[in-house]
Amino acid sequence: MNEKPQHIAVIMDGNGRWAKNRGLSRSRGHLAGVDAVRELVRGCRELGIPFVTVYAFSKENWQRPEAEVGFLFELFLQFIRQELPELMAQDIRLNFIGDRRDLPFTVRQTLDYALRKTADNKSMVFTLAISYAGREEILEACRRALADGLKPEELTEEKFRSYFWDPALPDPDLIIRTSGEERLSNFLLFQSAYAEFFFSPVLWPDFGPRELRLALDSYAARTRRFGKTDDQLR
Ligand code: FPP
């Protein structure tokens, strides 16, 4: 039996299909997805899970139609503005991973403000992965290590991690992906080495407290061996 996960990371998939099933525009699906994000953060805060990360936009997502990308960034902006009082009230620190150079100026500005404002909050860390790509994070870490003139023998795992977008973010214990898709899509590639996976058939806007409970129950029932034998774990 596992303790509850310390870090849950979520690949929120299925907004488009959720909307299509209802004859609505993709934007309406993303809007409904925001409510599910809010519910997730509340639920995890109540359960005392200290780290929650959501994959809100990948580097690959820049290839989507311009109007959809524009809409999503408007949503991120609104979400950060609207949720700030709640984050403060709940003592939640907002955090960011991704390639900040890609972010539109207003988003960067608003995000930076919210990051500063919530910096001392202690009860939970809520990380937005925006313009995130695991391979790019690894490559960028290599580039920065090389630029620092690091010698090959100095590059330990710990040192390498210090070049990641957020070196202080612990590895995810549980990665949830919704909508029945079962792949990582360039999310937390290095960090997911020992993560447990939970694939939910539910489309992201329908992911609520019940589905979170199912994911946590499934996680609790697993044996995490980290390469050791059962006997060594006893
Ligand atoms: C994947 O569904 C979802 C996204 C690429 C965007 C995620 C954004 C949200 C959940 C809303 C805003 C989030 C925050 C943090 C405010 P999809 O569009 O790929 O769905 P499909 O596969 O059914 O087309």
Tab-separated table of N, CA and C and ligand atoms in Angstrom, residues 12-18 26 30 33-34 37 54-57 61 64 68 72 75-76 79 126 128 204, ligand 1:
chain	number	residue	atom	x	y	z
A	12	MET	N	-3.950	16.668	-19.572
A	12	MET	CA	-5.394	16.943	-19.701
A	12	MET	C	-5.771	16.802	-21.174
A	13	ASP	N	-6.394	15.705	-21.508
A	13	ASP	CA	-6.673	15.450	-22.923
A	13	ASP	C	-8.168	15.243	-23.125
A	14	GLY	N	-8.668	15.715	-24.241
A	14	GLY	CA	-10.053	15.398	-24.621
A	14	GLY	C	-11.016	16.575	-24.631
A	15	ASN	N	-10.514	17.782	-24.478
A	15	ASN	CA	-11.410	18.950	-24.511
A	15	ASN	C	-12.152	19.048	-25.845
A	16	GLY	N	-11.397	18.818	-26.931
A	16	GLY	CA	-11.971	18.936	-28.271
A	16	GLY	C	-13.080	17.912	-28.488
A	17	ARG	N	-12.799	16.650	-28.089
A	17	ARG	CA	-13.801	15.588	-28.266
A	17	ARG	C	-15.022	15.829	-27.388
A	18	TRP	N	-14.802	16.343	-26.199
A	18	TRP	CA	-15.908	16.652	-25.283
A	18	TRP	C	-16.851	17.644	-25.960
A	26	ARG	N	-14.562	23.868	-30.243
A	26	ARG	CA	-13.439	23.404	-29.418
A	26	ARG	C	-13.193	24.364	-28.246
A	30	HIS	N	-12.421	23.754	-24.188
A	30	HIS	CA	-11.314	24.279	-23.372
A	30	HIS	C	-11.864	25.040	-22.153
A	33	GLY	N	-12.779	22.735	-19.705
A	33	GLY	CA	-11.541	22.179	-19.151
A	33	GLY	C	-11.002	23.020	-18.004
A	34	VAL	N	-11.228	24.317	-18.071
A	34	VAL	CA	-10.750	25.206	-16.994
A	34	VAL	C	-11.440	24.847	-15.674
A	37	VAL	N	-9.817	21.964	-14.149
A	37	VAL	CA	-8.514	22.314	-13.542
A	37	VAL	C	-8.754	22.860	-12.126
A	54	VAL	N	-0.003	20.559	-14.158
A	54	VAL	CA	-0.875	20.287	-15.308
A	54	VAL	C	-0.178	20.694	-16.608
A	55	TYR	N	-0.325	19.817	-17.599
A	55	TYR	CA	0.255	20.044	-18.929
A	55	TYR	C	-0.787	20.837	-19.715
A	56	ALA	N	-0.646	22.152	-19.681
A	56	ALA	CA	-1.677	23.007	-20.278
A	56	ALA	C	-1.422	23.283	-21.752
A	57	PHE	N	-0.149	23.262	-22.157
A	57	PHE	CA	0.174	23.590	-23.551
A	57	PHE	C	1.584	23.083	-23.842
A	61	ASN	N	1.944	22.076	-29.383
A	61	ASN	CA	0.620	22.700	-29.542
A	61	ASN	C	0.659	24.028	-30.313
A	64	ARG	N	-1.164	24.228	-33.636
A	64	ARG	CA	-2.632	24.285	-33.777
A	64	ARG	C	-3.039	25.574	-34.476
A	68	GLU	N	-7.140	29.010	-32.206
A	68	GLU	CA	-7.229	28.158	-31.009
A	68	GLU	C	-6.104	28.494	-30.032
A	72	LEU	N	-6.562	29.826	-26.239
A	72	LEU	CA	-5.977	29.142	-25.074
A	72	LEU	C	-5.150	30.113	-24.229
A	75	LEU	N	-7.307	32.206	-22.225
A	75	LEU	CA	-7.802	31.416	-21.079
A	75	LEU	C	-6.768	31.342	-19.963
A	76	PHE	N	-5.502	31.121	-20.334
A	76	PHE	CA	-4.451	31.042	-19.309
A	76	PHE	C	-4.367	32.362	-18.543
A	79	PHE	N	-7.382	32.781	-16.345
A	79	PHE	CA	-7.322	31.813	-15.245
A	79	PHE	C	-6.378	32.321	-14.158
A	126	PHE	N	1.343	24.481	-7.238
A	126	PHE	CA	0.557	24.180	-8.437
A	126	PHE	C	1.342	24.679	-9.653
A	128	LEU	N	2.041	25.122	-13.644
A	128	LEU	CA	1.495	25.165	-15.002
A	128	LEU	C	2.634	24.844	-15.959
A	204	TRP	N	-11.214	15.196	-20.504
A	204	TRP	CA	-10.753	16.076	-19.419
A	204	TRP	C	-11.867	16.893	-18.739
B	1	FPP	C1	-6.052	18.773	-24.791
B	1	FPP	O1	-7.329	18.514	-25.335
B	1	FPP	C2	-6.049	20.033	-24.103
B	1	FPP	C3	-5.218	21.074	-24.378
B	1	FPP	C4	-4.167	21.053	-25.403
B	1	FPP	C5	-5.331	22.325	-23.633
B	1	FPP	C6	-5.448	22.173	-22.165
B	1	FPP	C7	-6.138	23.349	-21.645
B	1	FPP	C8	-7.110	23.338	-20.718
B	1	FPP	C9	-7.536	22.148	-19.988
B	1	FPP	C10	-7.836	24.574	-20.387
B	1	FPP	C11	-7.074	25.629	-19.716
B	1	FPP	C12	-6.085	25.198	-18.708
B	1	FPP	C13	-5.656	26.007	-17.713
B	1	FPP	C14	-4.548	25.579	-16.862
B	1	FPP	C15	-6.276	27.288	-17.424
B	1	FPP	P1	-7.479	18.526	-26.890
B	1	FPP	O2	-7.815	19.897	-27.333
B	1	FPP	O3	-6.251	17.953	-27.516
B	1	FPP	O4	-8.685	17.556	-27.058
B	1	FPP	P2	-8.937	16.533	-28.255
B	1	FPP	O5	-7.776	15.579	-28.252
B	1	FPP	O6	-10.222	15.897	-27.869
B	1	FPP	O7	-9.034	17.355	-29.511
